[in-house]
XYZ file of N, CA, C and O in Angstrom:
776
model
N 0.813 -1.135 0.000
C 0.000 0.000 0.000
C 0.881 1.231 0.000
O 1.757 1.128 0.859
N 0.941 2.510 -0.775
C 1.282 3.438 -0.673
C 0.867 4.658 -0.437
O 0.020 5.246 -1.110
N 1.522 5.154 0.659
C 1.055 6.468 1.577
C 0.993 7.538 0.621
O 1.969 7.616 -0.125
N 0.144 8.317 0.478
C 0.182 9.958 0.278
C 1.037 10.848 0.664
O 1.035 11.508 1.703
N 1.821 10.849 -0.262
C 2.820 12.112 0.419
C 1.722 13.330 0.944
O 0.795 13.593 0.178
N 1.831 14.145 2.373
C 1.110 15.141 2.402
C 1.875 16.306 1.295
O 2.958 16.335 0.711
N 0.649 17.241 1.366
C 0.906 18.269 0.147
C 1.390 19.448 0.990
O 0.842 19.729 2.056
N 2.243 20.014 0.584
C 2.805 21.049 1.425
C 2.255 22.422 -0.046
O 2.026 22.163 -1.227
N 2.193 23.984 0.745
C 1.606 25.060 -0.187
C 3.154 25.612 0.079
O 3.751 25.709 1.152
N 3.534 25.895 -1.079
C 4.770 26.901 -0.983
C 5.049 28.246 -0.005
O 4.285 29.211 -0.006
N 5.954 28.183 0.618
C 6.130 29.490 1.567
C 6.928 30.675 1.175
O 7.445 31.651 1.719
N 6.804 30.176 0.019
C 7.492 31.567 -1.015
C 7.119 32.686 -0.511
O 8.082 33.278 -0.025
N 5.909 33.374 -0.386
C 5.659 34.780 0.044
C 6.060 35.216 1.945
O 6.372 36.313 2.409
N 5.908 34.037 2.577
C 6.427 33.865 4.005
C 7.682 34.392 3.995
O 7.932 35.285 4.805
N 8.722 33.927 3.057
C 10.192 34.549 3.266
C 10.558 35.400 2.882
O 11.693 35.747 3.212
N 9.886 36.089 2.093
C 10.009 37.492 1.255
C 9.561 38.287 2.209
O 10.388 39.113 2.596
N 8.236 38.318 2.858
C 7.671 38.954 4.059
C 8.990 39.110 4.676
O 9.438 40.252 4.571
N 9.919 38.054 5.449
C 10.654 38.001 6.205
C 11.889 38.855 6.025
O 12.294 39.613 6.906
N 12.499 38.692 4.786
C 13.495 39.417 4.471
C 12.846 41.301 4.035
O 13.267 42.454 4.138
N 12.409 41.045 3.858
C 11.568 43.171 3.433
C 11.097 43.529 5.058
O 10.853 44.662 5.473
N 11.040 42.291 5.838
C 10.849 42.914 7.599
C 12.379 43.042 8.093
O 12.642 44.058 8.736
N 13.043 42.447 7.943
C 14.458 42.906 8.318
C 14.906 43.785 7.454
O 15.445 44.594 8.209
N 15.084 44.267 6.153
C 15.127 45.045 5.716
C 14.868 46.592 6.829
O 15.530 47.151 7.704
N 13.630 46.796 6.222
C 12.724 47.930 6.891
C 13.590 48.036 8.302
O 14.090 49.136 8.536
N 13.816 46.885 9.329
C 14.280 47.100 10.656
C 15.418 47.731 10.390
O 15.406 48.946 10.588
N 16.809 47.047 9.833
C 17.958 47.792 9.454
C 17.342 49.508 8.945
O 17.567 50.383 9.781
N 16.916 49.765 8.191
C 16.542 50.603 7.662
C 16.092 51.605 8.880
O 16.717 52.660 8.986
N 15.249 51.378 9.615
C 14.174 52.014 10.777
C 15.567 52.348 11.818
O 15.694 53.484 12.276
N 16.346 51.511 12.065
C 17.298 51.215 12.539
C 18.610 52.384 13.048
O 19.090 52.919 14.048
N 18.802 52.270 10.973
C 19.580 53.415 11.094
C 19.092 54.547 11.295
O 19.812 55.338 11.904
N 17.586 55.054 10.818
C 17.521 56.451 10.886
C 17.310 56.535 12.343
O 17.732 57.639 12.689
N 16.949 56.020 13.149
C 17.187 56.553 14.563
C 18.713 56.731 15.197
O 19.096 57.517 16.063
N 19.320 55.895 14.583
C 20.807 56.379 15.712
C 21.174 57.154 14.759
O 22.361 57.078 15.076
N 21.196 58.025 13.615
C 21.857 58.865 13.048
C 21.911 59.818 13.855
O 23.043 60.161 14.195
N 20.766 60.542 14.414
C 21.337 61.269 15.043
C 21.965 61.955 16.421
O 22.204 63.100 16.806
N 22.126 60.298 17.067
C 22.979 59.789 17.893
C 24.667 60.111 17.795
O 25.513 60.643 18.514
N 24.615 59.431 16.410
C 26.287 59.821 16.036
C 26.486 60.776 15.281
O 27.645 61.152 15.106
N 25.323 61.470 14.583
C 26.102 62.685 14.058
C 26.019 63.714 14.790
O 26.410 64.796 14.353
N 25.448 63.582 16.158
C 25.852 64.619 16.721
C 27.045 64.655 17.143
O 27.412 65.817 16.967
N 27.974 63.994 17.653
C 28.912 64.086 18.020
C 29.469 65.066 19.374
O 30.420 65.847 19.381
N 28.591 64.749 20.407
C 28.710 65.861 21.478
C 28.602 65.020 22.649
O 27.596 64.340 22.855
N 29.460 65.037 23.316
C 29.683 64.077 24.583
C 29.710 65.295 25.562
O 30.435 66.286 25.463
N 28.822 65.042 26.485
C 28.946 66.034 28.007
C 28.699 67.566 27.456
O 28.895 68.444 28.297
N 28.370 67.909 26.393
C 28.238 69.401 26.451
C 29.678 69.991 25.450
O 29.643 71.147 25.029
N 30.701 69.228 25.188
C 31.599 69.408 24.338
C 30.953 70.052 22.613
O 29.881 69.727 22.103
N 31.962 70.979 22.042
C 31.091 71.328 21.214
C 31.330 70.068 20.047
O 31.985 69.091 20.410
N 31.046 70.095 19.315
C 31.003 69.066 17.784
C 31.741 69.379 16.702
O 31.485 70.333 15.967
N 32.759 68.537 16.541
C 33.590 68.624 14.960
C 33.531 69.972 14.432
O 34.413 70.829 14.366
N 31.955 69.999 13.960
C 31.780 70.693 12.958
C 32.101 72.536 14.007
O 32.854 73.368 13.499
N 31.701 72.702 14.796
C 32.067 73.603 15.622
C 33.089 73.894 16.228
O 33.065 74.743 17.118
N 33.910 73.420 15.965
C 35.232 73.535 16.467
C 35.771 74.175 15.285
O 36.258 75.303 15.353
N 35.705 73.447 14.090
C 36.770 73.498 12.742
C 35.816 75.165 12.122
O 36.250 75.916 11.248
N 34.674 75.323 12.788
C 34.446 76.848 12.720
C 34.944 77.908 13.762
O 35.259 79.055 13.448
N 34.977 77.452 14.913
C 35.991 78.806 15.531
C 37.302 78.183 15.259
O 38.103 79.013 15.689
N 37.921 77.254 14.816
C 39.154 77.543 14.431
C 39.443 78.189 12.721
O 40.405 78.799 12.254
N 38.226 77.762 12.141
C 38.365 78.739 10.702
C 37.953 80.641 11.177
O 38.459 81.563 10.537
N 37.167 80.838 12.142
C 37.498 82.190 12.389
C 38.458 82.681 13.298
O 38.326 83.892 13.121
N 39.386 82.542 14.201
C 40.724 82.760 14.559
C 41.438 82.570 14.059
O 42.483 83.020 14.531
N 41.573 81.808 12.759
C 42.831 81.809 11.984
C 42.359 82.780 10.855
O 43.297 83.231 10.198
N 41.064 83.219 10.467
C 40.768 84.600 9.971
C 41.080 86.104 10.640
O 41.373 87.135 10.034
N 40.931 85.912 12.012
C 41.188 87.184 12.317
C 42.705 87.239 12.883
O 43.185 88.356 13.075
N 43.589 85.928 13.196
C 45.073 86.495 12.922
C 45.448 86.855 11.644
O 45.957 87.954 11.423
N 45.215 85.906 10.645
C 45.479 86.862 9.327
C 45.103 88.060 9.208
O 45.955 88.861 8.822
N 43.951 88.473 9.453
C 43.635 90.026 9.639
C 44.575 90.698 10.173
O 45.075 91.550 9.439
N 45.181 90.558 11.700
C 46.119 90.919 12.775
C 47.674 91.210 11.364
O 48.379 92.209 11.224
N 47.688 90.380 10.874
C 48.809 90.755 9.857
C 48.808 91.246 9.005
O 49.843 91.783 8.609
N 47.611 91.307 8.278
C 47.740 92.809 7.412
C 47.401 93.722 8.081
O 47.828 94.803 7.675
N 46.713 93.758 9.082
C 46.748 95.708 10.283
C 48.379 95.514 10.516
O 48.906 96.595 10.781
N 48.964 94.809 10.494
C 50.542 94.558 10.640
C 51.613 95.512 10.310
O 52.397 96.312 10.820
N 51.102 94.829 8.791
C 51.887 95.316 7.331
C 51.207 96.972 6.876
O 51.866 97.897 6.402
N 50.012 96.979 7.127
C 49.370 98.425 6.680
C 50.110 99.317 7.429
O 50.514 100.346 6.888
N 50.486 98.960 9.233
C 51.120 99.870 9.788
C 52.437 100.033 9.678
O 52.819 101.197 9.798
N 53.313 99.154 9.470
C 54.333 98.797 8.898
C 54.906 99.599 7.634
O 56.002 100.127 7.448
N 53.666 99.486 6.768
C 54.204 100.091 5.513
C 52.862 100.691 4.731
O 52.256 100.086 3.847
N 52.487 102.178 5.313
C 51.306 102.660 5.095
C 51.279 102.926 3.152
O 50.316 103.320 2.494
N 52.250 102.663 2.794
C 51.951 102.557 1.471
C 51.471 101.543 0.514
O 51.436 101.489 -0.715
N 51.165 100.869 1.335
C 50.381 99.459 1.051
C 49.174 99.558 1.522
O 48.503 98.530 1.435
N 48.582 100.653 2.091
C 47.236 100.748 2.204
C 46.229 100.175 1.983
O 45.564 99.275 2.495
N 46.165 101.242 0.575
C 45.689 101.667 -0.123
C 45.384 100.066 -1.087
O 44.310 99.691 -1.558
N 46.347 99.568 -1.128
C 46.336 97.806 -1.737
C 45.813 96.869 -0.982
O 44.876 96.169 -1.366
N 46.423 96.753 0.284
C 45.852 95.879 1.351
C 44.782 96.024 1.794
O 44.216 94.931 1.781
N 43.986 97.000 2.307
C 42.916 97.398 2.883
C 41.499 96.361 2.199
O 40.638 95.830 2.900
N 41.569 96.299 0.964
C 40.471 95.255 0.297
C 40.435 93.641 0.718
O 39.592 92.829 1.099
N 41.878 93.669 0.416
C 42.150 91.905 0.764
C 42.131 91.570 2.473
O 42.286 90.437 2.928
N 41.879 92.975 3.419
C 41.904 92.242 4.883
C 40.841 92.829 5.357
O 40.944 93.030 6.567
N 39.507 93.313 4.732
C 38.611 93.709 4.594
C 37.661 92.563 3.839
O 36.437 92.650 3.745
N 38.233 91.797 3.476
C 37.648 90.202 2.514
C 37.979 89.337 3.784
O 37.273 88.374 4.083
N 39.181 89.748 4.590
C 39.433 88.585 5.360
C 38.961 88.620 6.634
O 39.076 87.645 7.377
N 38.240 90.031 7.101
C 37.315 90.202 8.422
C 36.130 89.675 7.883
O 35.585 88.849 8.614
N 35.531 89.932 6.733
C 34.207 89.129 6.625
C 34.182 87.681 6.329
O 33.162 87.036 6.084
N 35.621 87.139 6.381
C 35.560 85.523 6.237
C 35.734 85.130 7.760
O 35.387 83.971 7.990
N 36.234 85.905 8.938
C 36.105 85.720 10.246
C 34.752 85.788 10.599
O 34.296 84.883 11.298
N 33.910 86.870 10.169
C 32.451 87.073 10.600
C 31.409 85.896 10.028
O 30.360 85.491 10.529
N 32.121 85.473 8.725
C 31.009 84.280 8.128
C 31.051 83.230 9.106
O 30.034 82.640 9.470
N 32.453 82.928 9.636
C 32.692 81.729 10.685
C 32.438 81.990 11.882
O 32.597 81.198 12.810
N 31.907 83.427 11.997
C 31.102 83.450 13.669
C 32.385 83.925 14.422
O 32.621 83.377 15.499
N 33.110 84.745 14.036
C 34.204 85.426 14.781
C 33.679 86.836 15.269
O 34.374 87.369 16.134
N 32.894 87.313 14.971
C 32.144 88.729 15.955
C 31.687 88.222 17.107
O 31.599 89.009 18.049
N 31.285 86.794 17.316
C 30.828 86.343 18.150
C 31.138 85.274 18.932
O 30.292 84.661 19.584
N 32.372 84.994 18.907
C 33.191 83.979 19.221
C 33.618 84.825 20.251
O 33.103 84.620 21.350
N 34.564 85.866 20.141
C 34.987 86.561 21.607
C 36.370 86.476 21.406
O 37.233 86.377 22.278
N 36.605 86.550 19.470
C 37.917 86.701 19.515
C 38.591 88.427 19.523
O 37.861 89.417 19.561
N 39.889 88.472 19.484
C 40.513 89.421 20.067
C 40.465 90.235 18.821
O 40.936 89.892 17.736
N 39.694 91.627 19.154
C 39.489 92.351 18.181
C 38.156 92.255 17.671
O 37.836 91.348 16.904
N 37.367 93.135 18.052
C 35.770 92.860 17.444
C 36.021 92.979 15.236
O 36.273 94.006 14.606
N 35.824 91.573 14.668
C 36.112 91.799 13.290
C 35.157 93.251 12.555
O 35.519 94.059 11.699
N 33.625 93.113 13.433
C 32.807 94.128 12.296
C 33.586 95.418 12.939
O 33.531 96.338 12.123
N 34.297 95.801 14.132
C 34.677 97.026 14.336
C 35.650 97.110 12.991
O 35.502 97.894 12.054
N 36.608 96.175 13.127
C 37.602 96.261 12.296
C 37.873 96.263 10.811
O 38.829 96.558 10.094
N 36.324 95.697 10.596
C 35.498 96.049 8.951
C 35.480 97.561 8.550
O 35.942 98.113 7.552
N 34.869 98.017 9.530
C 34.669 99.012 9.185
C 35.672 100.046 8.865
O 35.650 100.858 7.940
N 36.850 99.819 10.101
C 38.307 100.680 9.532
C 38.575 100.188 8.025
O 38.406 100.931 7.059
N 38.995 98.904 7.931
C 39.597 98.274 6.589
C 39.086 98.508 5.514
O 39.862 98.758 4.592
N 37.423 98.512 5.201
C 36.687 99.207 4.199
C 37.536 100.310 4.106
O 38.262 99.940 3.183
N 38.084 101.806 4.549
C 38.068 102.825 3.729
C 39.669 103.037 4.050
O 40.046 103.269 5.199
N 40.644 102.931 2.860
C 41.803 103.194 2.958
C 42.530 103.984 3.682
O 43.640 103.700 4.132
N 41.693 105.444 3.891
C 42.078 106.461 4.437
C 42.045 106.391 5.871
O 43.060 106.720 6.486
N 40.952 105.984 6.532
C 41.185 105.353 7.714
C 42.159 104.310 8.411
O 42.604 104.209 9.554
N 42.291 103.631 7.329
C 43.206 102.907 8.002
C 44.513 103.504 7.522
O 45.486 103.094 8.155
N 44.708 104.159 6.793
C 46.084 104.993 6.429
C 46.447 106.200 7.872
O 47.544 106.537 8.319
N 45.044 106.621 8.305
C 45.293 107.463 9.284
C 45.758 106.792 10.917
O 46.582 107.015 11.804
N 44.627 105.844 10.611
C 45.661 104.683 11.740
C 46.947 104.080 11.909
O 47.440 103.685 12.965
N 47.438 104.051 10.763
C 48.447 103.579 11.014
C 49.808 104.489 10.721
O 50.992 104.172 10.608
N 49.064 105.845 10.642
C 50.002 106.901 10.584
C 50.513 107.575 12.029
O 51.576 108.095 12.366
N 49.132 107.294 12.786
C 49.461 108.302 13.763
C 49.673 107.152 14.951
O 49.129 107.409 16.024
N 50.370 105.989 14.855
C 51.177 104.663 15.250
C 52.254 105.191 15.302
O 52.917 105.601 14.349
N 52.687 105.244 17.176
C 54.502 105.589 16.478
C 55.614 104.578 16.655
O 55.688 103.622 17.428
N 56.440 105.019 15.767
C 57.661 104.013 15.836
C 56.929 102.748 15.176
O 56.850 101.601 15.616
N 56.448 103.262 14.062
C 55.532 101.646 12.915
C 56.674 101.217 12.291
O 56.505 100.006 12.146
N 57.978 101.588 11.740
C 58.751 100.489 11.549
C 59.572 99.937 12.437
O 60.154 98.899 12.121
N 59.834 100.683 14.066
C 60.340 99.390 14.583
C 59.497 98.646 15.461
O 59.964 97.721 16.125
N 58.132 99.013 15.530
C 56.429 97.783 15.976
C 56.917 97.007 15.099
O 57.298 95.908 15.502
N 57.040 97.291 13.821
C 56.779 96.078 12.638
C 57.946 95.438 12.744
O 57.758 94.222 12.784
N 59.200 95.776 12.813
C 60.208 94.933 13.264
C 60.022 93.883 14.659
O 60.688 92.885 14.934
N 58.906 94.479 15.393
C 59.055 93.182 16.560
C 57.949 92.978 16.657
O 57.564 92.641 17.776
N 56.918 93.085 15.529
C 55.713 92.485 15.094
C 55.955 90.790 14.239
O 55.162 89.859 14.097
N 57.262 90.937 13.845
C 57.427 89.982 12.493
C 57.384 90.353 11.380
O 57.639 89.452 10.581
N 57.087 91.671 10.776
C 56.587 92.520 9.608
C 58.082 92.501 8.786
O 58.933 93.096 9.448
N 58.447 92.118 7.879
C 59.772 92.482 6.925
C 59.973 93.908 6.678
O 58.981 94.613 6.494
N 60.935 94.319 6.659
C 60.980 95.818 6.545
C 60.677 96.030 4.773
O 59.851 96.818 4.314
N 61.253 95.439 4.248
C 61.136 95.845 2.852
C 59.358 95.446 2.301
O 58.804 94.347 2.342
N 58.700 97.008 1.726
C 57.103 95.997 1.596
C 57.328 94.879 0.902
O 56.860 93.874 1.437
N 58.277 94.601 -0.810
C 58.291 93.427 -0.651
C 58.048 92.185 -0.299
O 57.308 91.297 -0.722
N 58.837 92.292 0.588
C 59.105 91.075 1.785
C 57.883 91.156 2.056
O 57.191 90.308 1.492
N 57.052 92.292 3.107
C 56.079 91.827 3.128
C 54.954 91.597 2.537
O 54.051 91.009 3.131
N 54.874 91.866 1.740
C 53.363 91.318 0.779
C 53.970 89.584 0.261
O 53.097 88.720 0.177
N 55.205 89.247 -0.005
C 55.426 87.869 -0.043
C 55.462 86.963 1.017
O 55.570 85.742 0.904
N 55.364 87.628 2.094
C 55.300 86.934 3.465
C 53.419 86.813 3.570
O 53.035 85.643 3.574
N 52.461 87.716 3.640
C 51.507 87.779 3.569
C 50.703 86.546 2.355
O 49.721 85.864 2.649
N 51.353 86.521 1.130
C 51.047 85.809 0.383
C 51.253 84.258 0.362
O 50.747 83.424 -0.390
N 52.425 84.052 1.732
C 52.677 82.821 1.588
C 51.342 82.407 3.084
O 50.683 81.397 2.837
N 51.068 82.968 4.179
C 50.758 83.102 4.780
C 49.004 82.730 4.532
O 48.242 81.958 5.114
N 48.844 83.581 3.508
C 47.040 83.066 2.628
C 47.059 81.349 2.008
O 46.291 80.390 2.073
N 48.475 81.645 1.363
C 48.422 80.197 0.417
C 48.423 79.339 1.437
O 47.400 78.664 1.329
N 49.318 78.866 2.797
C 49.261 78.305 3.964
C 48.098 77.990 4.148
O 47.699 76.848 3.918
N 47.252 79.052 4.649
C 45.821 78.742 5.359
C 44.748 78.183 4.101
O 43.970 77.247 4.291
N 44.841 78.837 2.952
C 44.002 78.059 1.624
C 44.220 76.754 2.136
O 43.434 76.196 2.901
N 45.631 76.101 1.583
C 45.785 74.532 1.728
C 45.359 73.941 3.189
O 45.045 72.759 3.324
N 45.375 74.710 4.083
C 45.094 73.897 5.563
C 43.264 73.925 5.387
O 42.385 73.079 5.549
N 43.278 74.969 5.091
C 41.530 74.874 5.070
C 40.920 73.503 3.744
O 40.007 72.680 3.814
N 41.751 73.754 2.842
C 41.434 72.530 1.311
C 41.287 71.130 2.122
O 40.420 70.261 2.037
N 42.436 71.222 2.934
C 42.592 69.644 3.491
C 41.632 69.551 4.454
O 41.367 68.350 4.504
N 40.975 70.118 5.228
C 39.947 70.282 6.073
C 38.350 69.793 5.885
O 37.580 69.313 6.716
N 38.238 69.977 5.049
C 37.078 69.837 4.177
C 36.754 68.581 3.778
O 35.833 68.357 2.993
N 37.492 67.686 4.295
C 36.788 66.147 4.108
C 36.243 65.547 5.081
O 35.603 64.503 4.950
N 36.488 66.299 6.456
C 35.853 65.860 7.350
C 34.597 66.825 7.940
O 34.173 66.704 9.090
N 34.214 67.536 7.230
C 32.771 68.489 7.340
C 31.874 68.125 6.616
O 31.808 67.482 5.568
N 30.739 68.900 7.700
C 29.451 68.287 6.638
C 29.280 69.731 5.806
O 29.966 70.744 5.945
N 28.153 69.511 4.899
C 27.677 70.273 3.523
C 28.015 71.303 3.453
O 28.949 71.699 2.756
N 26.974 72.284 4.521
C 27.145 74.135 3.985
C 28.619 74.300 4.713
O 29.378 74.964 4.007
N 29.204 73.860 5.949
C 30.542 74.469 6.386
C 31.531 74.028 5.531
O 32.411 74.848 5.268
N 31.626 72.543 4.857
C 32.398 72.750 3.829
C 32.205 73.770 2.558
O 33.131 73.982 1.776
N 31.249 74.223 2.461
C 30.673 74.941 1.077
C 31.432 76.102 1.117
O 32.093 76.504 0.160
N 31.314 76.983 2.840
C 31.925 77.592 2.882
C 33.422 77.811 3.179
O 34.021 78.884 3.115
N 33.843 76.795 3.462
C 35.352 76.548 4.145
C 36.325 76.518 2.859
O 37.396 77.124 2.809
N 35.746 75.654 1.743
C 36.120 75.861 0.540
C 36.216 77.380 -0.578
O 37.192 77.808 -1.193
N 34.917 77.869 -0.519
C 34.744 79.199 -0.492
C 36.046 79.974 -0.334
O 36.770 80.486 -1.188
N 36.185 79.899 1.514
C 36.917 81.036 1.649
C 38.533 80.923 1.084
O 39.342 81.822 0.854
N 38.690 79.024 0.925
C 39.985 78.685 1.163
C 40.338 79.107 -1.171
O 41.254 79.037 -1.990
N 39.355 79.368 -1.127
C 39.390 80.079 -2.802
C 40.046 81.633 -3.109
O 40.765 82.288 -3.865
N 39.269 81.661 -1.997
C 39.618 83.504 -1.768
C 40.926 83.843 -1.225
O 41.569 84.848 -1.529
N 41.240 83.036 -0.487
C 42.730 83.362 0.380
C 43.868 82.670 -0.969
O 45.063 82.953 -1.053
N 43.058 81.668 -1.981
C 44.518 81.393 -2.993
C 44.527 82.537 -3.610
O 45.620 83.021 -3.904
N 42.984 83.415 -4.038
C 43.232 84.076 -4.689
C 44.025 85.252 -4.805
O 44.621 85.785 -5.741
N 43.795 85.634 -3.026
C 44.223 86.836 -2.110
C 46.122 86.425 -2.391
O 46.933 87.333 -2.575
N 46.466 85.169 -2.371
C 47.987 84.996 -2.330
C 48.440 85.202 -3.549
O 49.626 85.529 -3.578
N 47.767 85.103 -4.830
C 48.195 85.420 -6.364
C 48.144 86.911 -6.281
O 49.076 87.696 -6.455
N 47.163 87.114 -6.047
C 47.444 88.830 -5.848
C 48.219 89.777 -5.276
O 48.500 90.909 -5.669
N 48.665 88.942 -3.902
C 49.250 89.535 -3.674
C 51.217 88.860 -3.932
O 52.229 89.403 -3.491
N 51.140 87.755 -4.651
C 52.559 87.995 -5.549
C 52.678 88.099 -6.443
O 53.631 87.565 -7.011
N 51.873 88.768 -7.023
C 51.986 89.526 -8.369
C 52.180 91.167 -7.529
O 52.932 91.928 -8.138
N 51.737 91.568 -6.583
C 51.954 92.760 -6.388
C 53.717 92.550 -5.811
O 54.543 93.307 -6.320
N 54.162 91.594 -4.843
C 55.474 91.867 -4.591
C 56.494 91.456 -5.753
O 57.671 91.261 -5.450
N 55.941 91.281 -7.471
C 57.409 91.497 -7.703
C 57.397 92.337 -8.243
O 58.453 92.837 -8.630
């Protein structure tokens, strides 16, 4: 006598269910701890991305600090400089340096750098501006300094270029941005020192 095999119904749709439910979980999964880890803030510490912005605006407003340097140094460079460290207080202010509590309010210092004459008068009635600028770091010859200044932009361009792989979207957008402006600021200004 031979038994009936029982009939089994395929569980084809059972395991598909199964795998599109783990799916979805991975999925459900990640979007909750994302923003677990992208915050990146342990105890109140600030986050990556906040850091590599007050350090992109203090290293804007020492560059600033060096062309008020060189302007006083060598007030005949004014009139030249005054644009390019007037570009470089509003790349401190984009990174939140008016409000960081760095040394030197930048929008005060906008406002001198905007108009040549002001800052020509500042740094006229500075005394003893070439030997400040001698124990400022300032080269005596303008020369020297606008190629010191220029190497000084190209420096911070490349430190900021390399920076930028570990930021997210708009601070790289802008970090790149500025690190455009400071190559550009360094062509300009060695084409002016030779």
């Amino acid at each position: 006598m031979s038994f009936p095999l029982p009939s089994r119904t395929p569980s084809g749709p059972r395991r598909r269910t199964l795998l599109a439910a783990a799916a979805g979980a991975f999925a459900l999964a990640g979007c909750s701890a994302a923003p677990e880890s992208s915050d990146d803030t342990t105890g109140g510490s600030p986050s990556a991305a906040d850091r590599a912005r007050a350090r992109a605006a203090r290293d804007s407003v020492t560059l600033s600090g060096r062309y008020t340097a060189v302007i006083a140094a060598h007030p005949e460079l004014a009139e030249r400089l005054a644009p390019l460290r007037a570009e470089v207080v509003r790349h401190a202010t984009a990174f939140g340096g008016g409000s960081a509590g760095a040394s030197g309010s930048p929008s005060a210092s906008a406002s001198a750098a905007e108009s040549p004459s002001a800052t020509a008068s500042a740094s006229a009635s500075a005394s003893g501006s070439a030997s400040a600028a001698g124990s400022a770091g300032v080269p005596a010859r303008p020369k020297d300094a606008l190629a010191d200044l220029a190497s000084a932009e190209l420096a911070l361009a490349d430190e900021r270029t390399r920076a930028l792989v570990d930021l997210p979207g708009e601070l790289a957008r802008l970090l790149a941005s500025v690190a455009a402006a400071g190559a550009a600021h360094a062509f300009l200004l060695t084409k002016a020192a030779k």
